[in-house]
mmCIF file of C-alpha atoms and ligand atoms in Angstrom:
data_model
loop_
_atom_site.group_PDB
_atom_site.id
_atom_site.type_symbol
_atom_site.label_atom_id
_atom_site.label_comp_id
_atom_site.label_asym_id
_atom_site.label_seq_id
_atom_site.Cartn_x
_atom_site.Cartn_y
_atom_site.Cartn_z
ATOM 1 C CA UNK A 1 105.563 23.585 115.580
ATOM 2 C CA UNK A 2 103.238 24.674 112.838
ATOM 3 C CA UNK A 3 106.107 26.309 110.975
ATOM 4 C CA UNK A 4 108.199 23.148 111.376
ATOM 5 C CA UNK A 5 105.414 20.967 110.084
ATOM 6 C CA UNK A 6 104.993 23.354 107.160
ATOM 7 C CA UNK A 7 108.692 23.189 106.411
ATOM 8 C CA UNK A 8 108.643 19.444 106.679
ATOM 9 C CA UNK A 9 105.770 19.002 104.285
ATOM 10 C CA UNK A 10 107.332 21.494 101.863
ATOM 11 C CA UNK A 11 110.633 19.613 102.039
ATOM 12 C CA UNK A 12 108.774 16.379 101.561
ATOM 13 C CA UNK A 13 106.983 17.790 98.549
ATOM 14 C CA UNK A 14 110.315 18.882 97.047
ATOM 15 C CA UNK A 15 111.809 15.454 97.705
ATOM 16 C CA UNK A 16 108.822 13.663 96.204
ATOM 17 C CA UNK A 17 108.934 15.985 93.221
ATOM 18 C CA UNK A 18 112.641 15.538 92.639
ATOM 19 C CA UNK A 19 112.383 11.796 93.244
ATOM 20 C CA UNK A 20 109.648 11.467 90.675
ATOM 21 C CA UNK A 21 111.604 13.800 88.405
ATOM 22 C CA UNK A 22 114.625 11.586 88.843
ATOM 23 C CA UNK A 23 112.474 8.596 88.080
ATOM 24 C CA UNK A 24 111.192 10.205 84.912
ATOM 25 C CA UNK A 25 114.799 10.914 83.908
ATOM 26 C CA UNK A 26 116.060 7.492 84.996
ATOM 27 C CA UNK A 27 116.964 5.427 81.938
ATOM 28 C CA UNK A 28 114.477 2.681 81.271
ATOM 29 C CA UNK A 29 115.370 -0.970 80.962
ATOM 30 C CA UNK A 30 115.202 -2.964 77.747
ATOM 31 C CA UNK A 31 116.181 -6.449 76.651
ATOM 32 C CA UNK A 32 116.443 -8.284 73.321
ATOM 33 C CA UNK A 33 117.177 -11.997 72.912
ATOM 34 C CA UNK A 34 118.027 -14.308 70.022
ATOM 35 C CA UNK A 35 118.012 -18.072 69.775
ATOM 36 C CA UNK A 36 119.747 -18.375 66.420
ATOM 37 C CA UNK A 37 119.033 -17.604 62.777
ATOM 38 C CA UNK A 38 118.845 -19.744 59.659
ATOM 39 C CA UNK A 39 116.519 -21.523 57.278
ATOM 40 C CA UNK A 40 113.522 -21.342 59.569
ATOM 41 C CA UNK A 41 110.435 -21.160 57.391
ATOM 42 C CA UNK A 42 106.743 -21.560 57.939
ATOM 43 C CA UNK A 43 105.911 -25.154 57.171
ATOM 44 C CA UNK A 44 109.183 -26.675 58.314
ATOM 45 C CA UNK A 45 108.457 -26.157 62.008
ATOM 46 C CA UNK A 46 105.621 -28.333 63.270
ATOM 47 C CA UNK A 47 103.051 -26.579 65.471
ATOM 48 C CA UNK A 48 104.255 -28.220 68.662
ATOM 49 C CA UNK A 49 107.934 -27.379 68.077
ATOM 50 C CA UNK A 50 107.049 -23.816 67.184
ATOM 51 C CA UNK A 51 104.865 -23.393 70.278
ATOM 52 C CA UNK A 52 107.581 -24.831 72.485
ATOM 53 C CA UNK A 53 110.267 -22.531 71.021
ATOM 54 C CA UNK A 54 108.036 -19.495 71.462
ATOM 55 C CA UNK A 55 107.286 -20.528 75.049
ATOM 56 C CA UNK A 56 111.010 -20.870 75.838
ATOM 57 C CA UNK A 57 111.796 -17.480 74.337
ATOM 58 C CA UNK A 58 108.900 -15.914 76.276
ATOM 59 C CA UNK A 59 110.049 -17.482 79.523
ATOM 60 C CA UNK A 60 113.648 -16.330 79.064
ATOM 61 C CA UNK A 61 112.463 -12.835 78.113
ATOM 62 C CA UNK A 62 110.182 -12.676 81.118
ATOM 63 C CA UNK A 63 113.006 -13.668 83.498
ATOM 64 C CA UNK A 64 115.280 -11.020 81.986
ATOM 65 C CA UNK A 65 112.618 -8.303 81.982
ATOM 66 C CA UNK A 66 111.718 -9.005 85.583
ATOM 67 C CA UNK A 67 115.362 -8.921 86.621
ATOM 68 C CA UNK A 68 115.922 -5.560 84.936
ATOM 69 C CA UNK A 69 112.676 -4.094 86.306
ATOM 70 C CA UNK A 70 113.810 -5.182 89.785
ATOM 71 C CA UNK A 71 117.109 -3.349 89.399
ATOM 72 C CA UNK A 72 119.495 -6.131 88.356
ATOM 73 C CA UNK A 73 122.377 -4.929 86.194
ATOM 74 C CA UNK A 74 122.425 -5.630 82.461
ATOM 75 C CA UNK A 75 125.492 -7.836 82.989
ATOM 76 C CA UNK A 76 123.672 -9.949 85.606
ATOM 77 C CA UNK A 77 120.656 -10.310 83.357
ATOM 78 C CA UNK A 78 122.704 -11.291 80.298
ATOM 79 C CA UNK A 79 124.289 -14.109 82.313
ATOM 80 C CA UNK A 80 121.011 -15.185 83.920
ATOM 81 C CA UNK A 81 119.050 -15.397 80.665
ATOM 82 C CA UNK A 82 121.843 -17.119 78.734
ATOM 83 C CA UNK A 83 122.168 -19.738 81.496
ATOM 84 C CA UNK A 84 118.461 -20.524 81.042
ATOM 85 C CA UNK A 85 118.879 -20.886 77.289
ATOM 86 C CA UNK A 86 122.038 -23.004 77.722
ATOM 87 C CA UNK A 87 119.969 -25.452 79.782
ATOM 88 C CA UNK A 88 117.232 -25.585 77.144
ATOM 89 C CA UNK A 89 118.022 -28.415 74.683
ATOM 90 C CA UNK A 90 116.116 -26.662 71.901
ATOM 91 C CA UNK A 91 118.963 -24.208 71.427
ATOM 92 C CA UNK A 92 122.488 -24.759 70.157
ATOM 93 C CA UNK A 93 124.227 -23.701 73.373
ATOM 94 C CA UNK A 94 125.115 -25.716 76.458
ATOM 95 C CA UNK A 95 122.815 -28.758 76.516
ATOM 96 C CA UNK A 96 121.553 -29.246 72.957
ATOM 97 C CA UNK A 97 124.759 -27.988 71.322
ATOM 98 C CA UNK A 98 125.657 -29.301 67.862
ATOM 99 C CA UNK A 99 128.463 -31.827 67.373
ATOM 100 C CA UNK A 100 131.919 -31.505 65.857
ATOM 101 C CA UNK A 101 132.849 -33.844 62.986
ATOM 102 C CA UNK A 102 134.473 -36.173 65.514
ATOM 103 C CA UNK A 103 131.322 -36.362 67.641
ATOM 104 C CA UNK A 104 132.036 -33.934 70.487
ATOM 105 C CA UNK A 105 130.290 -30.859 71.836
ATOM 106 C CA UNK A 106 132.733 -27.942 71.971
ATOM 107 C CA UNK A 107 131.174 -24.856 73.507
ATOM 108 C CA UNK A 108 132.083 -21.184 73.017
ATOM 109 C CA UNK A 109 130.778 -18.088 74.832
ATOM 110 C CA UNK A 110 131.553 -14.447 75.513
ATOM 111 C CA UNK A 111 130.225 -11.549 77.554
ATOM 112 C CA UNK A 112 130.983 -7.825 77.595
ATOM 113 C CA UNK A 113 130.238 -5.046 80.059
ATOM 114 C CA UNK A 114 129.422 -1.813 78.228
ATOM 115 C CA UNK A 115 130.203 0.267 81.303
ATOM 116 C CA UNK A 116 133.906 -0.587 81.398
ATOM 117 C CA UNK A 117 134.313 -2.501 78.131
ATOM 118 C CA UNK A 118 135.647 -5.369 80.211
ATOM 119 C CA UNK A 119 135.115 -8.662 78.394
ATOM 120 C CA UNK A 120 135.511 -12.395 78.928
ATOM 121 C CA UNK A 121 135.389 -15.328 76.536
ATOM 122 C CA UNK A 122 135.872 -19.092 76.462
ATOM 123 C CA UNK A 123 136.228 -21.518 73.556
ATOM 124 C CA UNK A 124 136.268 -25.265 73.100
ATOM 125 C CA UNK A 125 134.723 -26.220 76.461
ATOM 126 C CA UNK A 126 133.471 -29.799 76.807
ATOM 127 C CA UNK A 127 132.615 -30.090 80.500
ATOM 128 C CA UNK A 128 131.381 -26.705 81.788
ATOM 129 C CA UNK A 129 127.602 -26.674 82.131
ATOM 130 C CA UNK A 130 127.253 -22.913 81.678
ATOM 131 C CA UNK A 131 129.897 -21.524 79.320
ATOM 132 C CA UNK A 132 128.527 -17.988 79.737
ATOM 133 C CA UNK A 133 129.390 -18.107 83.444
ATOM 134 C CA UNK A 134 132.895 -19.299 82.554
ATOM 135 C CA UNK A 135 133.220 -16.294 80.220
ATOM 136 C CA UNK A 136 132.056 -13.991 83.026
ATOM 137 C CA UNK A 137 134.553 -15.583 85.436
ATOM 138 C CA UNK A 138 137.376 -14.958 82.926
ATOM 139 C CA UNK A 139 136.285 -11.320 82.802
ATOM 140 C CA UNK A 140 135.853 -10.846 86.546
ATOM 141 C CA UNK A 141 138.480 -13.109 88.067
ATOM 142 C CA UNK A 142 141.402 -13.304 85.655
ATOM 143 C CA UNK A 143 143.649 -10.761 83.964
ATOM 144 C CA UNK A 144 142.708 -12.308 80.579
ATOM 145 C CA UNK A 145 139.950 -11.853 78.031
ATOM 146 C CA UNK A 146 139.883 -15.283 76.373
ATOM 147 C CA UNK A 147 140.719 -18.807 77.534
ATOM 148 C CA UNK A 148 140.386 -22.045 75.598
ATOM 149 C CA UNK A 149 140.125 -25.801 76.044
ATOM 150 C CA UNK A 150 141.490 -27.612 79.063
ATOM 151 C CA UNK A 151 143.029 -24.461 80.558
ATOM 152 C CA UNK A 152 139.656 -22.725 80.491
ATOM 153 C CA UNK A 153 137.999 -25.802 81.990
ATOM 154 C CA UNK A 154 140.518 -25.992 84.839
ATOM 155 C CA UNK A 155 139.940 -22.296 85.510
ATOM 156 C CA UNK A 156 136.136 -22.752 85.495
ATOM 157 C CA UNK A 157 136.462 -25.634 87.969
ATOM 158 C CA UNK A 158 138.705 -23.510 90.227
ATOM 159 C CA UNK A 159 136.053 -20.797 90.128
ATOM 160 C CA UNK A 160 133.518 -23.281 91.456
ATOM 161 C CA UNK A 161 131.454 -23.515 88.276
ATOM 162 C CA UNK A 162 129.441 -26.665 87.639
ATOM 163 C CA UNK A 163 131.406 -29.347 85.776
ATOM 164 C CA UNK A 164 129.497 -32.106 83.986
ATOM 165 C CA UNK A 165 130.288 -35.224 81.988
ATOM 166 C CA UNK A 166 130.567 -34.358 78.256
ATOM 167 C CA UNK A 167 127.576 -36.661 77.632
ATOM 168 C CA UNK A 168 125.412 -34.134 79.525
ATOM 169 C CA UNK A 169 125.305 -32.027 76.354
ATOM 170 C CA UNK A 170 124.192 -34.927 74.114
ATOM 171 C CA UNK A 171 120.813 -34.726 72.386
ATOM 172 C CA UNK A 172 119.532 -37.242 69.880
ATOM 173 C CA UNK A 173 118.298 -34.511 67.557
ATOM 174 C CA UNK A 174 121.736 -32.899 67.256
ATOM 175 C CA UNK A 175 123.375 -36.289 66.801
ATOM 176 C CA UNK A 176 120.976 -37.046 63.949
ATOM 177 C CA UNK A 177 121.864 -33.624 62.526
ATOM 178 C CA UNK A 178 125.558 -34.532 62.561
ATOM 179 C CA UNK A 179 124.953 -37.908 60.919
ATOM 180 C CA UNK A 180 122.910 -36.190 58.212
ATOM 181 C CA UNK A 181 125.563 -33.530 57.625
ATOM 182 C CA UNK A 182 128.481 -35.990 57.473
ATOM 183 C CA UNK A 183 126.509 -38.336 55.214
ATOM 184 C CA UNK A 184 125.868 -35.456 52.817
ATOM 185 C CA UNK A 185 129.604 -34.673 52.830
ATOM 186 C CA UNK A 186 130.524 -38.346 52.361
ATOM 187 C CA UNK A 187 132.588 -38.042 55.570
ATOM 188 C CA UNK A 188 132.993 -40.852 58.136
ATOM 189 C CA UNK A 189 130.468 -41.003 60.998
ATOM 190 C CA UNK A 190 132.208 -41.055 64.412
ATOM 191 C CA UNK A 191 131.092 -43.522 67.101
ATOM 192 C CA UNK A 192 128.319 -42.354 69.443
ATOM 193 C CA UNK A 193 129.941 -40.541 72.379
ATOM 194 C CA UNK A 194 130.608 -42.491 75.577
ATOM 195 C CA UNK A 195 127.762 -42.041 78.041
ATOM 196 C CA UNK A 196 125.197 -41.083 75.374
ATOM 197 C CA UNK A 197 121.795 -42.713 75.920
ATOM 198 C CA UNK A 198 120.704 -45.627 73.720
ATOM 199 C CA UNK A 199 119.744 -44.523 70.232
ATOM 200 C CA UNK A 200 116.220 -43.201 69.759
ATOM 201 C CA UNK A 201 114.631 -42.590 66.433
ATOM 202 C CA UNK A 202 113.998 -38.977 65.893
ATOM 203 C CA UNK A 203 112.392 -37.240 63.013
ATOM 204 C CA UNK A 204 114.809 -34.782 61.509
ATOM 205 C CA UNK A 205 113.135 -31.899 59.788
ATOM 206 C CA UNK A 206 114.806 -29.272 57.662
ATOM 207 C CA UNK A 207 114.808 -27.254 60.827
ATOM 208 C CA UNK A 208 118.359 -28.439 61.351
ATOM 209 C CA UNK A 209 119.461 -25.947 58.725
ATOM 210 C CA UNK A 210 119.566 -23.177 61.244
ATOM 211 C CA UNK A 211 122.152 -21.969 63.662
ATOM 212 C CA UNK A 212 120.564 -21.913 67.130
ATOM 213 C CA UNK A 213 123.179 -19.936 69.038
ATOM 214 C CA UNK A 214 121.778 -17.814 71.872
ATOM 215 C CA UNK A 215 122.468 -14.185 72.701
ATOM 216 C CA UNK A 216 121.187 -11.382 74.897
ATOM 217 C CA UNK A 217 121.667 -7.615 74.810
ATOM 218 C CA UNK A 218 120.303 -5.467 77.633
ATOM 219 C CA UNK A 219 120.165 -1.994 79.087
ATOM 220 C CA UNK A 220 119.517 -1.629 82.770
ATOM 221 C CA UNK A 221 117.909 1.146 84.808
ATOM 222 C CA UNK A 222 121.339 2.765 85.275
ATOM 223 C CA UNK A 223 121.607 3.045 81.475
ATOM 224 C CA UNK A 224 124.424 0.478 81.343
ATOM 225 C CA UNK A 225 124.628 -1.879 78.369
ATOM 226 C CA UNK A 226 125.827 -5.489 78.242
ATOM 227 C CA UNK A 227 125.922 -8.261 75.650
ATOM 228 C CA UNK A 228 126.582 -11.995 75.692
ATOM 229 C CA UNK A 229 126.555 -14.935 73.280
ATOM 230 C CA UNK A 230 126.815 -18.708 73.775
ATOM 231 C CA UNK A 231 127.001 -21.489 71.183
ATOM 232 C CA UNK A 232 127.939 -25.015 70.248
ATOM 233 C CA UNK A 233 129.209 -23.631 66.930
ATOM 234 C CA UNK A 234 128.312 -25.194 63.590
ATOM 235 C CA UNK A 235 127.282 -28.806 62.902
ATOM 236 C CA UNK A 236 130.188 -30.988 61.795
ATOM 237 C CA UNK A 237 132.802 -28.293 62.490
ATOM 238 C CA UNK A 238 136.351 -29.538 62.644
ATOM 239 C CA UNK A 239 137.515 -30.162 66.216
ATOM 240 C CA UNK A 240 139.302 -27.101 67.540
ATOM 241 C CA UNK A 241 137.389 -24.758 65.214
ATOM 242 C CA UNK A 242 136.342 -21.498 66.885
ATOM 243 C CA UNK A 243 133.588 -19.288 65.452
ATOM 244 C CA UNK A 244 132.631 -15.681 66.047
ATOM 245 C CA UNK A 245 130.613 -16.150 69.242
ATOM 246 C CA UNK A 246 133.568 -15.939 71.654
ATOM 247 C CA UNK A 247 135.383 -13.334 69.566
ATOM 248 C CA UNK A 248 134.890 -9.876 71.065
ATOM 249 C CA UNK A 249 134.075 -7.467 68.239
ATOM 250 C CA UNK A 250 132.747 -10.251 65.979
ATOM 251 C CA UNK A 251 130.012 -12.133 67.874
ATOM 252 C CA UNK A 252 129.677 -9.853 70.899
ATOM 253 C CA UNK A 253 130.325 -6.201 71.733
ATOM 254 C CA UNK A 254 129.056 -3.638 74.246
ATOM 255 C CA UNK A 255 129.930 -0.015 74.818
ATOM 256 C CA UNK A 256 127.888 2.344 76.959
ATOM 257 C CA UNK A 257 126.390 5.260 75.069
ATOM 258 C CA UNK A 258 126.836 3.409 71.772
ATOM 259 C CA UNK A 259 125.368 -0.090 71.543
ATOM 260 C CA UNK A 260 125.430 -3.732 72.585
ATOM 261 C CA UNK A 261 125.440 -6.496 69.955
ATOM 262 C CA UNK A 262 125.117 -10.280 69.866
ATOM 263 C CA UNK A 263 125.386 -12.159 66.569
ATOM 264 C CA UNK A 264 124.436 -15.544 65.161
ATOM 265 C CA UNK A 265 125.296 -17.071 61.814
ATOM 266 C CA UNK A 266 128.161 -18.458 59.776
ATOM 267 C CA UNK A 267 130.884 -17.437 62.200
ATOM 268 C CA UNK A 268 133.815 -17.348 59.796
ATOM 269 C CA UNK A 269 132.155 -14.482 57.910
ATOM 270 C CA UNK A 270 131.165 -12.686 61.102
ATOM 271 C CA UNK A 271 134.791 -12.723 62.205
ATOM 272 C CA UNK A 272 135.998 -11.423 58.845
ATOM 273 C CA UNK A 273 133.407 -8.613 58.866
ATOM 274 C CA UNK A 274 134.070 -7.820 62.564
ATOM 275 C CA UNK A 275 130.285 -7.610 62.749
ATOM 276 C CA UNK A 276 129.565 -6.523 66.321
ATOM 277 C CA UNK A 277 132.241 -3.828 66.561
ATOM 278 C CA UNK A 278 131.527 -2.578 63.034
ATOM 279 C CA UNK A 279 127.877 -1.974 63.930
ATOM 280 C CA UNK A 280 128.900 -0.060 67.058
ATOM 281 C CA UNK A 281 131.522 1.905 65.096
ATOM 282 C CA UNK A 282 128.901 3.016 62.546
ATOM 283 C CA UNK A 283 126.643 4.159 65.375
ATOM 284 C CA UNK A 284 129.444 5.967 67.175
ATOM 285 C CA UNK A 285 131.286 7.533 64.258
ATOM 286 C CA UNK A 286 128.687 7.830 61.498
ATOM 287 C CA UNK A 287 125.909 8.656 63.971
ATOM 288 C CA UNK A 288 123.647 6.050 62.396
ATOM 289 C CA UNK A 289 120.734 4.612 64.338
ATOM 290 C CA UNK A 290 121.043 0.968 65.474
ATOM 291 C CA UNK A 291 118.685 -0.345 62.766
ATOM 292 C CA UNK A 292 120.469 1.406 59.937
ATOM 293 C CA UNK A 293 123.911 0.388 61.187
ATOM 294 C CA UNK A 294 122.887 -3.247 61.696
ATOM 295 C CA UNK A 295 121.135 -3.447 58.314
ATOM 296 C CA UNK A 296 124.203 -2.111 56.521
ATOM 297 C CA UNK A 297 126.492 -4.717 58.059
ATOM 298 C CA UNK A 298 124.091 -7.674 57.920
ATOM 299 C CA UNK A 299 122.251 -7.002 54.651
ATOM 300 C CA UNK A 300 125.131 -5.467 52.663
ATOM 301 C CA UNK A 301 128.595 -6.165 54.007
ATOM 302 C CA UNK A 302 127.967 -9.741 55.183
ATOM 303 C CA UNK A 303 125.955 -10.612 52.101
ATOM 304 C CA UNK A 304 128.803 -9.347 49.892
ATOM 305 C CA UNK A 305 131.169 -11.742 51.675
ATOM 306 C CA UNK A 306 128.669 -14.614 51.498
ATOM 307 C CA UNK A 307 127.827 -14.744 55.222
ATOM 308 C CA UNK A 308 124.383 -15.566 56.521
ATOM 309 C CA UNK A 309 122.807 -14.927 59.915
ATOM 310 C CA UNK A 310 121.723 -11.985 61.996
ATOM 311 C CA UNK A 311 122.243 -9.751 64.995
ATOM 312 C CA UNK A 312 120.366 -8.220 67.878
ATOM 313 C CA UNK A 313 121.390 -4.707 68.874
ATOM 314 C CA UNK A 314 120.558 -2.608 71.921
ATOM 315 C CA UNK A 315 120.900 1.106 71.273
ATOM 316 C CA UNK A 316 122.052 3.479 73.999
ATOM 317 C CA UNK A 317 118.495 4.751 74.435
ATOM 318 C CA UNK A 318 117.130 1.253 75.027
ATOM 319 C CA UNK A 319 116.001 0.700 71.457
ATOM 320 C CA UNK A 320 116.366 -3.033 70.905
ATOM 321 C CA UNK A 321 116.385 -4.046 67.231
ATOM 322 C CA UNK A 322 117.282 -7.020 65.038
ATOM 323 C CA UNK A 323 118.497 -7.557 61.522
ATOM 324 C CA UNK A 324 118.985 -10.901 59.718
ATOM 325 C CA UNK A 325 119.501 -12.080 56.151
ATOM 326 C CA UNK A 326 118.095 -15.592 56.659
ATOM 327 C CA UNK A 327 114.441 -16.683 56.380
ATOM 328 C CA UNK A 328 114.080 -16.669 60.149
ATOM 329 C CA UNK A 329 115.622 -15.869 63.493
ATOM 330 C CA UNK A 330 114.338 -16.887 66.929
ATOM 331 C CA UNK A 331 114.021 -13.577 68.710
ATOM 332 C CA UNK A 332 112.217 -11.686 71.474
ATOM 333 C CA UNK A 333 112.244 -8.250 73.028
ATOM 334 C CA UNK A 334 110.671 -6.207 75.780
ATOM 335 C CA UNK A 335 111.300 -2.898 77.501
ATOM 336 C CA UNK A 336 109.866 -0.745 80.256
ATOM 337 C CA UNK A 337 107.858 0.951 77.518
ATOM 338 C CA UNK A 338 106.718 -1.936 75.347
ATOM 339 C CA UNK A 339 105.330 -5.353 76.081
ATOM 340 C CA UNK A 340 106.855 -8.688 75.111
ATOM 341 C CA UNK A 341 107.314 -9.475 71.430
ATOM 342 C CA UNK A 342 108.268 -12.980 70.312
ATOM 343 C CA UNK A 343 109.010 -13.719 66.656
ATOM 344 C CA UNK A 344 110.508 -16.420 64.450
ATOM 345 C CA UNK A 345 109.794 -15.793 60.770
ATOM 346 C CA UNK A 346 110.901 -12.945 58.564
ATOM 347 C CA UNK A 347 107.350 -11.749 57.864
ATOM 348 C CA UNK A 348 106.807 -11.110 61.567
ATOM 349 C CA UNK A 349 109.127 -8.108 61.347
HETATM 350 N N1 LIG B 1 127.982 -18.094 64.958
HETATM 351 C C1 LIG B 1 128.121 -19.439 65.463
HETATM 352 C C2 LIG B 1 129.434 -20.008 65.037
HETATM 353 O O1 LIG B 1 129.828 -19.806 63.906
HETATM 354 C C3 LIG B 1 127.043 -20.353 65.003
HETATM 355 C C4 LIG B 1 125.657 -19.857 65.267
HETATM 356 O O2 LIG B 1 125.417 -18.664 65.348
HETATM 357 O O3 LIG B 1 124.769 -20.692 65.423
HETATM 358 O O4 LIG B 1 130.043 -20.708 65.795
#
C-alpha cells in the first residue's frame, strides 16, 4: 500500500510538473484592436467624446481579453469583439456607418482564420446587423470567400443572422458628415433615408475627417491567429463602391506562424498596395519583425502611392503592434503578459 501510495504521489508529481511545464510552453493569448485612423488630433476631440471612445475601446478589449484567457479561439474572439464595435454608433461599422453619396449605408466586412487560411467576406450589405457574422457564415457555411449585395443578404437571412431595417444604421452625426462632404464637393444632397428619425442638430467637429472602421487581430492559447475588419466604407462613396476591408490580402489577412493584419484607411490605396498580405509576406519571406514589416508598407509604400491610414498586426509570438501614417488611430491592445493599453493620438506611441 505504501509503495502504491509512493508511486501515486510520484506519478502525480510528474503529471503536475509536466502540466505546469506544458502551461509554461503553452502559447499566450494576445489581442489588438483598432477603431479607425485619420485626422484625429488633440483639440478636435472634446473631452467627453474622447472619454467615451476610450471607454468603448477598453470595454471591447476587455471582452476580447477575457474570452481569450478563458480559452475561446482567436476566430471566436475576433467575431465577438467586432460585433460589439458594430453595435457602437461611435465607429464606422454596423450602426454608425458612414453614408454613400446617395444616402445609404453599405457595409463591408471580412474575417480570416490563420489556422487554415479559410476566409469569408461580404460587401454592400444594407440590412444585416452584424456584417462580420455574415462574413464568418460565408467562410463556414458556403463554398465561397466573398458575397455581395442582395445575394449576400439572402444568404445571411438563410443563416439565421439578424436582419434589420436599413434605417437601423442611421446616425445624425454621419448624416451631417455626408451633407458636409457633398456640400464641399458641390454635389446634390440626397433625401433623408426613409425611417430616419426627425432631424436633430448636431455639432460636427473636424473629427469627421477620420475613417472609423473597426478591426481585431488575435492569438489564442493554442497559438492560432485570426483577423477581421468591418466598415461602412468612406463618406460619400459612390453606391456600389467596395474598399479594402472585405478584400482578403488588402484589408484583412491571417496566417498561423506569420501574422494577422487588419487595416483602416483610404481603401483604394490599400487594395493597390495589397497591404495586409504584403506585411505578412515581408515577415514570412524577409524574416522581418511585425513592426518593421508594417512600418515599411504603411510609412513607405502606402505613402509613396498617396494612401493614408494604418494597420494593426499580431505577430506569431503574440506581439501585437500598430503602424499608421495619420495623426491618430483609435487603438487598444492587451496580452497575457501585458495589461490593457488604450491610445488615440500619435504621441501616445
Ligand atoms: N478602409 C475603409 C474603406 O476604404 C475605410 C476605413 O478604413 O475607414 O472602405
